[in-house]
Coordinates of C-alpha atoms and ligand atoms in Angstrom, one line a residue:
M1 CA -26.5 7.2 17.6
T2 CA -24.9 6.5 20.9
I3 CA -26.7 4.3 23.4
P4 CA -27.8 6.4 26.4
P5 CA -26.1 5.3 29.7
S6 CA -29.5 4.7 31.3
L7 CA -30.1 1.5 29.2
P8 CA -29.1 -1.9 30.7
S9 CA -25.7 -3.1 29.9
T10 CA -25.4 -4.7 26.5
L11 CA -22.6 -6.3 24.6
F12 CA -22.3 -3.0 22.8
S13 CA -21.8 -1.0 26.0
E14 CA -19.5 -3.6 27.5
L15 CA -17.2 -3.5 24.5
K16 CA -17.3 0.3 24.3
T17 CA -16.2 0.5 27.9
K18 CA -13.5 -2.1 27.4
I19 CA -12.2 0.0 24.4
E20 CA -12.3 3.2 26.4
E21 CA -10.5 1.6 29.2
Q22 CA -8.0 0.1 26.7
R23 CA -8.8 -3.4 27.9
A24 CA -10.3 -4.6 24.6
R25 CA -8.3 -7.4 23.1
V26 CA -7.4 -6.5 19.6
G27 CA -6.7 -9.1 17.0
V28 CA -5.0 -7.9 13.8
I29 CA -5.2 -10.3 10.8
G30 CA -2.5 -9.9 8.2
L31 CA 0.8 -8.6 9.6
G32 CA 2.1 -6.9 6.6
Y33 CA 3.0 -3.3 5.9
V34 CA -0.5 -2.2 7.2
G35 CA -1.3 -4.7 9.9
L36 CA 2.0 -4.9 11.8
P37 CA 2.3 -1.1 12.3
L38 CA -1.4 -1.0 13.4
A39 CA -0.9 -3.8 15.9
L40 CA 2.2 -2.0 17.3
L41 CA 0.2 1.2 17.6
Y42 CA -2.4 -0.6 19.8
S43 CA 0.3 -2.3 21.8
E44 CA 1.9 1.1 22.4
Q45 CA -1.4 2.2 23.9
R46 CA -1.2 -0.9 26.1
F47 CA -4.1 -2.7 24.5
P48 CA -3.7 -6.5 24.6
V49 CA -2.9 -7.3 21.0
T50 CA -2.6 -10.5 19.1
G51 CA -1.5 -10.6 15.5
F52 CA -2.6 -13.4 13.1
D53 CA -0.9 -14.4 9.9
I54 CA -0.7 -17.4 7.7
D55 CA 3.0 -16.8 7.1
Q56 CA 4.8 -18.9 9.7
H57 CA 8.1 -17.1 9.0
K58 CA 6.6 -13.7 9.9
V59 CA 4.9 -15.1 13.0
S60 CA 8.2 -16.8 14.2
T61 CA 10.2 -13.7 13.5
L62 CA 7.8 -11.6 15.6
Q63 CA 7.6 -14.2 18.4
A64 CA 11.5 -14.0 18.5
A65 CA 11.1 -10.1 18.7
G66 CA 12.5 -9.7 15.2
S67 CA 11.3 -7.5 12.4
Y68 CA 10.9 -8.1 8.6
I69 CA 9.9 -4.5 7.7
F70 CA 12.9 -2.2 7.3
R71 CA 11.4 0.8 9.0
I72 CA 10.2 -1.1 12.0
P73 CA 13.3 -1.8 14.2
P74 CA 13.4 -5.0 16.2
T75 CA 13.4 -2.8 19.4
E76 CA 9.8 -1.9 18.6
I77 CA 8.8 -5.5 18.4
H78 CA 10.7 -6.2 21.5
S79 CA 8.9 -3.5 23.4
A80 CA 5.5 -4.7 22.1
R81 CA 6.3 -8.2 23.1
A82 CA 7.2 -7.0 26.6
H83 CA 3.7 -5.4 26.7
G84 CA 2.0 -8.7 25.8
F85 CA 1.9 -8.5 22.0
S86 CA 2.1 -11.9 20.4
A87 CA 1.7 -13.4 16.9
T88 CA 0.1 -16.7 15.8
T89 CA -1.0 -18.7 12.9
D90 CA -3.8 -20.3 15.0
Y91 CA -7.2 -18.7 14.3
S92 CA -8.7 -20.4 17.4
H93 CA -7.4 -17.6 19.5
L94 CA -9.8 -15.2 17.6
G95 CA -12.5 -16.3 20.0
D96 CA -10.6 -14.5 22.8
M97 CA -10.5 -11.2 20.9
D98 CA -13.0 -8.4 21.3
A99 CA -12.2 -6.6 18.1
I100 CA -10.8 -8.1 14.9
I101 CA -9.2 -5.9 12.2
I102 CA -8.5 -7.5 8.8
C103 CA -5.5 -6.2 6.8
V104 CA -5.0 -8.8 4.2
P105 CA -3.9 -8.2 0.6
T106 CA -6.3 -7.2 -2.2
P107 CA -4.3 -7.7 -5.5
L108 CA -5.5 -8.0 -9.1
N109 CA -5.6 -11.4 -10.8
E110 CA -4.0 -12.2 -14.1
Y111 CA -7.0 -10.7 -15.9
H112 CA -6.6 -7.4 -14.0
D113 CA -9.8 -8.2 -12.0
P114 CA -10.0 -7.9 -8.2
D115 CA -8.7 -11.0 -6.4
L116 CA -10.7 -11.1 -3.2
S117 CA -9.6 -14.6 -2.2
Y118 CA -7.5 -13.2 0.7
I119 CA -10.6 -11.6 2.1
T120 CA -12.9 -14.6 1.5
N121 CA -10.3 -17.0 3.0
T122 CA -10.0 -14.7 6.0
A123 CA -13.7 -14.4 6.5
K124 CA -14.1 -18.2 6.3
A125 CA -11.3 -18.6 8.9
V126 CA -12.8 -16.0 11.2
A127 CA -16.5 -17.1 11.0
P128 CA -16.2 -20.3 13.1
H129 CA -14.7 -18.3 16.0
L130 CA -17.2 -15.5 15.9
R131 CA -19.2 -14.7 19.0
A132 CA -22.0 -12.2 19.9
G133 CA -20.6 -8.7 20.5
H134 CA -17.5 -9.2 18.3
L135 CA -16.4 -6.1 16.3
V136 CA -15.0 -7.0 12.9
I137 CA -13.4 -4.3 10.8
L138 CA -12.1 -4.6 7.3
E139 CA -9.1 -2.3 6.4
S140 CA -8.1 -3.9 3.0
T141 CA -8.6 -1.5 0.1
T142 CA -11.4 -2.7 -2.1
Y143 CA -14.4 -1.7 -4.2
P144 CA -17.6 -0.3 -2.6
G145 CA -19.8 -3.1 -1.4
T146 CA -17.1 -5.6 -0.4
T147 CA -17.8 -5.5 3.3
E148 CA -21.5 -5.9 2.9
E149 CA -21.7 -8.2 -0.1
V150 CA -18.6 -10.4 0.3
L151 CA -17.3 -10.3 3.9
L152 CA -20.6 -10.2 5.8
P153 CA -22.5 -13.1 4.1
I154 CA -19.6 -15.4 4.9
L155 CA -19.5 -14.3 8.5
E156 CA -23.3 -14.7 8.9
K157 CA -23.5 -18.0 7.0
E158 CA -20.4 -19.8 8.4
N159 CA -20.5 -18.9 12.1
K160 CA -21.5 -21.6 14.5
R161 CA -23.9 -19.7 16.7
M162 CA -26.4 -18.5 14.1
L163 CA -25.3 -14.9 14.7
T164 CA -26.3 -12.1 12.4
V165 CA -24.8 -8.7 12.0
S166 CA -26.2 -5.8 14.1
R167 CA -28.4 -3.6 11.9
G168 CA -29.7 -1.2 14.5
S169 CA -31.3 -3.9 16.6
S170 CA -32.2 -3.1 20.2
T171 CA -30.6 -6.3 21.6
D172 CA -27.0 -7.4 21.0
Q173 CA -27.2 -11.0 22.2
Q174 CA -27.3 -12.6 18.8
H175 CA -25.3 -10.0 16.9
F176 CA -21.8 -9.0 15.9
F177 CA -20.7 -5.6 14.6
V178 CA -19.1 -4.8 11.3
A179 CA -17.3 -1.8 9.9
F180 CA -14.9 -0.7 7.1
S181 CA -12.1 1.7 7.7
P182 CA -9.5 2.3 5.0
E183 CA -5.8 2.4 5.7
R184 CA -4.1 5.7 4.6
E185 CA -0.5 5.0 5.4
D186 CA 2.1 6.6 3.1
P187 CA 5.2 4.4 3.5
G188 CA 8.4 6.4 3.9
N189 CA 6.5 9.7 4.5
Q190 CA 8.0 11.2 7.7
S191 CA 6.1 14.5 7.4
V192 CA 2.9 13.4 9.1
A193 CA 2.8 11.3 12.3
R194 CA 0.6 8.2 11.8
R195 CA -1.6 9.4 14.7
D196 CA -2.3 12.7 12.8
I197 CA -3.7 11.0 9.7
P198 CA -7.5 11.3 10.1
K199 CA -9.2 7.8 10.1
V200 CA -12.3 7.3 8.1
V201 CA -14.8 4.9 9.6
G202 CA -18.1 3.5 8.2
G203 CA -20.1 1.0 10.2
L204 CA -23.0 -1.1 9.1
D205 CA -25.1 0.5 11.8
S206 CA -24.5 3.3 14.3
K207 CA -23.3 0.9 17.0
A208 CA -20.6 -0.5 14.7
S209 CA -19.6 3.0 13.8
D210 CA -19.5 4.0 17.5
L211 CA -17.3 1.0 18.4
A212 CA -15.0 1.4 15.4
A213 CA -14.7 5.2 16.1
A214 CA -13.9 4.5 19.7
L215 CA -11.3 1.8 18.8
Y216 CA -9.5 4.0 16.3
G217 CA -10.0 7.1 18.5
S218 CA -7.5 5.5 20.9
I219 CA -4.7 5.6 18.4
F220 CA -5.7 8.4 15.9
N221 CA -6.3 12.0 16.8
R222 CA -9.3 12.5 14.4
I223 CA -12.0 10.1 13.3
V224 CA -14.1 10.9 10.3
R225 CA -17.4 9.0 10.3
V226 CA -19.2 8.3 7.1
S227 CA -22.7 6.8 6.7
S228 CA -21.8 3.3 5.5
P229 CA -19.0 0.8 4.8
A230 CA -19.5 1.4 1.1
A231 CA -18.9 5.2 1.5
A232 CA -15.7 4.4 3.5
E233 CA -14.6 2.0 0.7
M234 CA -15.3 4.5 -2.0
T235 CA -13.4 7.3 0.0
K236 CA -10.2 5.2 -0.2
L237 CA -10.7 4.6 -3.9
L238 CA -11.3 8.3 -4.6
E239 CA -8.1 9.2 -2.9
N240 CA -6.0 6.7 -4.8
I241 CA -7.7 7.3 -8.2
Y242 CA -7.1 11.1 -7.7
R243 CA -3.4 10.3 -7.3
C244 CA -3.4 7.8 -10.2
V245 CA -5.1 10.2 -12.6
N246 CA -3.0 13.2 -11.7
I247 CA 0.2 11.3 -12.0
A248 CA -0.9 10.1 -15.4
L249 CA -1.6 13.7 -16.4
V250 CA 1.8 14.9 -15.3
N251 CA 3.5 11.9 -17.0
E252 CA 1.8 12.8 -20.3
L253 CA 2.7 16.5 -19.9
K254 CA 6.3 15.3 -19.3
L255 CA 6.4 13.4 -22.6
L256 CA 5.2 16.5 -24.4
S257 CA 7.6 18.8 -22.5
L258 CA 10.5 16.6 -23.4
R259 CA 9.6 17.0 -27.1
M260 CA 9.2 20.7 -26.7
G261 CA 12.5 21.1 -24.8
I262 CA 10.8 22.3 -21.7
D263 CA 11.8 21.1 -18.2
I264 CA 8.6 19.8 -16.6
W265 CA 10.1 19.8 -13.2
E266 CA 10.8 23.5 -13.4
V267 CA 7.2 24.0 -14.6
I268 CA 5.7 22.0 -11.7
A269 CA 7.8 23.9 -9.2
A270 CA 6.6 27.2 -10.6
A271 CA 3.0 26.1 -10.7
A272 CA 3.2 24.8 -7.1
T273 CA 3.8 28.4 -5.9
K274 CA 0.1 29.1 -6.7
P275 CA -1.4 29.3 -3.2
F276 CA -4.8 27.7 -4.2
G277 CA -6.2 25.3 -6.7
F278 CA -3.1 23.4 -7.6
Q279 CA -1.4 20.4 -6.0
P280 CA 1.9 19.2 -7.4
F281 CA 2.2 15.6 -8.7
Y282 CA 5.5 14.4 -10.1
P283 CA 6.3 12.3 -13.2
G284 CA 8.2 9.1 -12.9
P285 CA 9.2 5.8 -14.6
G286 CA 5.8 4.3 -13.9
L287 CA 3.5 3.5 -11.0
G288 CA 4.5 1.2 -8.2
G289 CA 3.3 -0.1 -4.9
H290 CA 0.4 -2.1 -3.8
C291 CA -2.1 0.7 -4.1
I292 CA -2.0 3.2 -6.9
P293 CA -1.5 0.8 -9.8
V294 CA -4.0 -1.7 -8.4
D295 CA -6.8 0.0 -6.5
P296 CA -8.4 2.1 -9.3
F297 CA -9.1 -1.2 -11.2
Y298 CA -11.2 -2.4 -8.3
L299 CA -13.6 0.4 -9.1
S300 CA -13.5 -0.1 -12.8
W301 CA -14.4 -3.7 -12.3
K302 CA -17.3 -2.9 -10.0
A303 CA -18.5 -0.2 -12.3
R304 CA -19.2 -2.8 -15.0
E305 CA -21.9 -4.2 -12.8
W306 CA -23.6 -0.8 -13.2
D307 CA -23.0 -0.7 -16.9
F308 CA -20.6 2.2 -16.4
R309 CA -17.2 2.8 -17.9
T310 CA -14.6 4.6 -15.7
R311 CA -12.8 6.3 -18.6
F312 CA -10.4 8.4 -16.5
I313 CA -9.2 5.3 -14.7
E314 CA -8.6 3.5 -18.0
L315 CA -6.8 6.4 -19.6
A316 CA -4.6 7.0 -16.6
G317 CA -3.8 3.3 -16.5
E318 CA -2.9 3.3 -20.2
I319 CA -0.5 6.3 -19.8
N320 CA 1.1 5.1 -16.6
T321 CA 1.6 1.6 -17.8
R322 CA 3.5 3.0 -20.8
M323 CA 6.1 4.8 -18.8
P324 CA 8.6 2.0 -18.4
Y325 CA 8.5 1.6 -22.2
H326 CA 9.3 5.3 -22.5
V327 CA 12.3 4.8 -20.2
L328 CA 13.5 1.9 -22.3
E329 CA 13.2 4.1 -25.5
F330 CA 15.2 6.9 -23.7
V331 CA 18.0 4.6 -22.6
A332 CA 18.3 3.3 -26.2
K333 CA 18.3 6.9 -27.5
A334 CA 20.9 8.1 -25.0
L335 CA 23.2 5.1 -25.9
N336 CA 22.6 5.8 -29.6
Q337 CA 23.8 9.3 -29.1
Q338 CA 27.0 7.8 -27.9
K339 CA 27.1 5.5 -31.0
K340 CA 26.3 2.5 -28.8
A341 CA 23.5 -0.2 -29.1
L342 CA 21.3 -1.2 -26.2
N343 CA 21.9 -4.8 -27.2
G344 CA 25.0 -5.8 -25.3
A345 CA 25.2 -2.5 -23.3
K346 CA 26.1 -2.7 -19.6
V347 CA 23.3 -0.9 -17.7
L348 CA 23.3 -0.4 -13.9
V349 CA 19.8 0.3 -12.6
L350 CA 19.8 2.4 -9.4
G351 CA 16.8 1.5 -7.2
V352 CA 14.4 -1.4 -7.4
A353 CA 12.0 -0.3 -4.6
Y354 CA 8.9 1.3 -6.0
K355 CA 9.7 4.6 -4.3
K356 CA 12.5 6.2 -2.4
D357 CA 13.7 5.1 1.0
I358 CA 11.4 2.1 1.4
D359 CA 11.9 -1.6 1.2
D360 CA 8.9 -2.5 -0.9
L361 CA 9.2 -4.0 -4.4
R362 CA 5.5 -4.5 -5.1
E363 CA 4.5 -3.5 -8.7
S364 CA 7.8 -1.6 -8.9
P365 CA 8.4 -0.1 -12.4
S366 CA 12.1 -1.0 -11.9
L367 CA 11.3 -4.7 -12.3
T368 CA 9.5 -4.1 -15.6
I369 CA 12.3 -1.8 -16.8
I370 CA 15.0 -4.4 -16.0
E371 CA 13.0 -7.1 -17.9
L372 CA 12.5 -4.8 -20.9
L373 CA 16.2 -4.0 -20.9
Q374 CA 17.1 -7.6 -20.7
N375 CA 14.7 -8.5 -23.5
E376 CA 16.6 -6.0 -25.7
G377 CA 19.9 -7.8 -24.9
A378 CA 21.3 -5.3 -22.3
Q379 CA 23.5 -6.7 -19.5
V380 CA 21.6 -5.4 -16.5
S381 CA 22.9 -5.1 -12.9
Y382 CA 21.1 -3.3 -10.1
N383 CA 21.9 -1.5 -6.8
D384 CA 19.5 -0.9 -4.0
P385 CA 20.5 -0.4 -0.4
Y386 CA 17.2 -2.0 0.7
F387 CA 17.4 -5.1 -1.4
P388 CA 20.5 -7.4 -1.3
T389 CA 18.8 -9.7 -3.8
V390 CA 15.7 -9.8 -6.1
G391 CA 14.3 -13.2 -6.6
K392 CA 10.9 -14.2 -7.8
G393 CA 7.6 -12.4 -7.4
R394 CA 4.1 -12.7 -8.7
K395 CA 5.0 -11.2 -12.0
Y396 CA 8.8 -11.4 -12.3
D397 CA 11.6 -13.9 -11.8
L398 CA 14.9 -12.0 -11.9
Q399 CA 17.2 -13.8 -9.5
M400 CA 19.7 -10.9 -9.3
K401 CA 22.1 -9.8 -6.6
C402 CA 22.7 -6.2 -5.6
T403 CA 25.9 -4.9 -7.2
P404 CA 28.1 -2.6 -5.1
L405 CA 28.3 1.1 -6.3
E406 CA 31.9 0.8 -7.5
N407 CA 33.7 1.3 -10.8
L408 CA 30.7 3.1 -12.2
D409 CA 32.6 3.9 -15.4
Q410 CA 32.4 0.2 -16.4
Y411 CA 28.7 0.8 -17.2
D412 CA 27.6 2.2 -20.6
C413 CA 24.6 3.6 -18.7
V414 CA 23.6 4.2 -15.1
L415 CA 19.8 4.5 -15.0
I416 CA 18.2 6.2 -11.9
V417 CA 14.8 4.6 -11.4
T418 CA 14.4 5.1 -7.6
D419 CA 15.8 8.3 -6.1
H420 CA 16.9 6.9 -2.7
S421 CA 18.2 9.6 -0.4
D422 CA 21.3 7.5 0.4
Y423 CA 22.8 7.9 -3.1
D424 CA 25.5 10.5 -3.7
Y425 CA 24.2 11.8 -7.0
E426 CA 27.2 14.2 -7.5
R427 CA 29.5 11.2 -7.3
I428 CA 27.4 9.0 -9.5
V429 CA 27.4 11.6 -12.3
R430 CA 31.1 12.3 -11.8
E431 CA 32.1 8.6 -12.1
S432 CA 29.6 7.4 -14.7
Q433 CA 29.9 7.6 -18.5
L434 CA 26.2 8.3 -19.0
V435 CA 23.3 8.8 -16.5
V436 CA 19.7 8.5 -17.4
D437 CA 17.6 10.1 -14.7
T438 CA 13.9 9.3 -14.5
R439 CA 13.3 11.1 -11.2
N440 CA 15.1 14.4 -11.4
A441 CA 17.4 13.1 -8.8
T442 CA 20.3 14.9 -10.4
R443 CA 18.6 18.4 -10.1
G444 CA 21.1 21.1 -9.6
I445 CA 23.9 19.1 -11.2
S446 CA 25.0 20.2 -14.5
S447 CA 26.7 17.7 -16.8
P448 CA 26.5 16.7 -20.4
K449 CA 26.5 13.1 -19.2
I450 CA 23.0 13.5 -17.7
V451 CA 19.9 12.7 -19.8
R452 CA 16.7 13.5 -17.9
C453 CA 13.7 11.5 -19.1
Ligands
NAD1 N1 1.1 -1.0 2.0 C1 0.5 0.1 2.0 O1 1.1 1.2 2.0 C2 -1.0 0.2 2.0 C3 -1.6 1.5 2.2 C4 -3.0 1.6 2.3 C5 -3.8 0.4 2.1 N2 -3.2 -0.8 1.9 C6 -4.1 -1.9 1.8 O2 -4.0 -2.7 2.9 C7 -4.1 -4.1 2.6 C8 -2.9 -4.9 3.1 O3 -1.8 -4.4 2.5 P1 -0.3 -4.7 3.0 O4 0.6 -3.7 2.2 O5 -0.2 -4.7 4.4 O6 -0.1 -6.2 2.4 P2 1.1 -7.2 2.8 O7 1.2 -8.2 1.7 O8 2.3 -6.4 3.3 O9 0.5 -7.9 4.1 C9 -0.6 -8.8 4.1 C10 -0.4 -9.9 5.1 O10 -1.6 -10.7 5.2 C11 -1.2 -12.0 5.3 N3 -2.3 -12.9 5.0 C12 -2.7 -13.2 3.7 N4 -3.8 -14.0 3.8 C13 -4.0 -14.2 5.1 C14 -5.0 -14.9 5.9 N5 -6.0 -15.6 5.3 N6 -4.9 -14.8 7.2 C15 -4.0 -14.1 7.8 N7 -3.0 -13.4 7.2 C16 -3.1 -13.5 5.9 C17 0.1 -12.1 4.5 O11 0.9 -13.3 4.9 C18 0.8 -10.8 4.8 O12 1.6 -10.9 5.9 C19 -4.3 -4.2 1.1 O13 -5.7 -4.2 0.8 C20 -3.7 -2.9 0.6 O14 -4.3 -2.4 -0.6 C21 -1.8 -0.9 1.9

């Protein structure tokens, strides 16, 4: 419901006007792969934008007009800085903002349960600076109920002005507004402009939805309003579970096709010609990235509260998690064909990023595959144009340096895990003794040296 213009000015209508006139001060918390591009989009539209992060290195880099994300050139930061964009670790500036968008991580903990500590820590840091009329939007992917059951109680309990969230109240003087809006970015995908990706918004009441829709409406072409934050949270999970389950399906069919001597890639290409009812998904060496391997388990965890088992998610997780082990078996088998053992073999892994043409290592199957190969005694090197080194992460500690793509015949096996566009696959096949290809990157090249798995 939109407030009719005849009503007296309220904090709601003041903020709405500020947003429409692009004067609203936007604070983005968490300047990672999601938050930084979002902050830059608002800055491009000449909104006054401040980015908040606990990582001093990121803040200093941005303040010096530098970038730490490969696909965001420093020129973009420079231009945003010229238009007033700044970054800080100091939450006290939040009081100066009109809208606060939270883009912090939502990983799984060691027991594979949701780790909401980033959201709760952020909520605790935001609360003391909250004032009436503030709009707070959560963008982090999470289970349905997080905004209302986790974020909101902290904001209400720990703010200093006894403010409560707006729930359709007629006056705004003691209220702030809360919404959830999932991020739908697809890193590396150049086919859809960010602006053209419809933005789903679910406010806690219609005022919050109106404000969030107005705010996103200034940078996205289409806003899709849903009835609640929980519906918006569930929408994001449905999208990612859909991908996770379909990738698992095609991974399983690939394993069967390999046994049957059928080329699954040929089959998918043929099936994809059907003009309705089929969307192609592609097999690979295992899931990667911050989203698809992680998000479905947020829902599985929440489902337990309702005495419900999400069997599709569990089965898909089981199949997808096995894929790096399948790659290991195939490398061993391919070497065996050449009368070589995996133990002691020199293996060059091409690509450590979790997907092609991006600089993101999170949950990358390459890291698992490298560890599995090392555990079997292989001497593993890697090459990735996006990563000069691979150090220590949450689940790995590899301490490796990128090897130049030279003297490929010194390796017993070259293993393609990430099909970066920069690679010259003809040359790689020509110069290598054996190529194991997990991505069909060598399609169209015919050679007995290639083993597709
Ligand atoms: N990366 C993607 O493609 C993508 C796509 C859709 C949704 N998401 C979701 O968006 C959220 C953010 O993901 P991301 O990829 O940007 O993560 P990221 O790790 O790249 O960035 C998160 C940032 O938040 C900062 N941070 C952590 N705690 C903080 C705090 N208390 N205060 C301020 N800053 C803090 C970190 O330092 C980091 O810079 C996650 O929930 C993720 O699932 C990510």
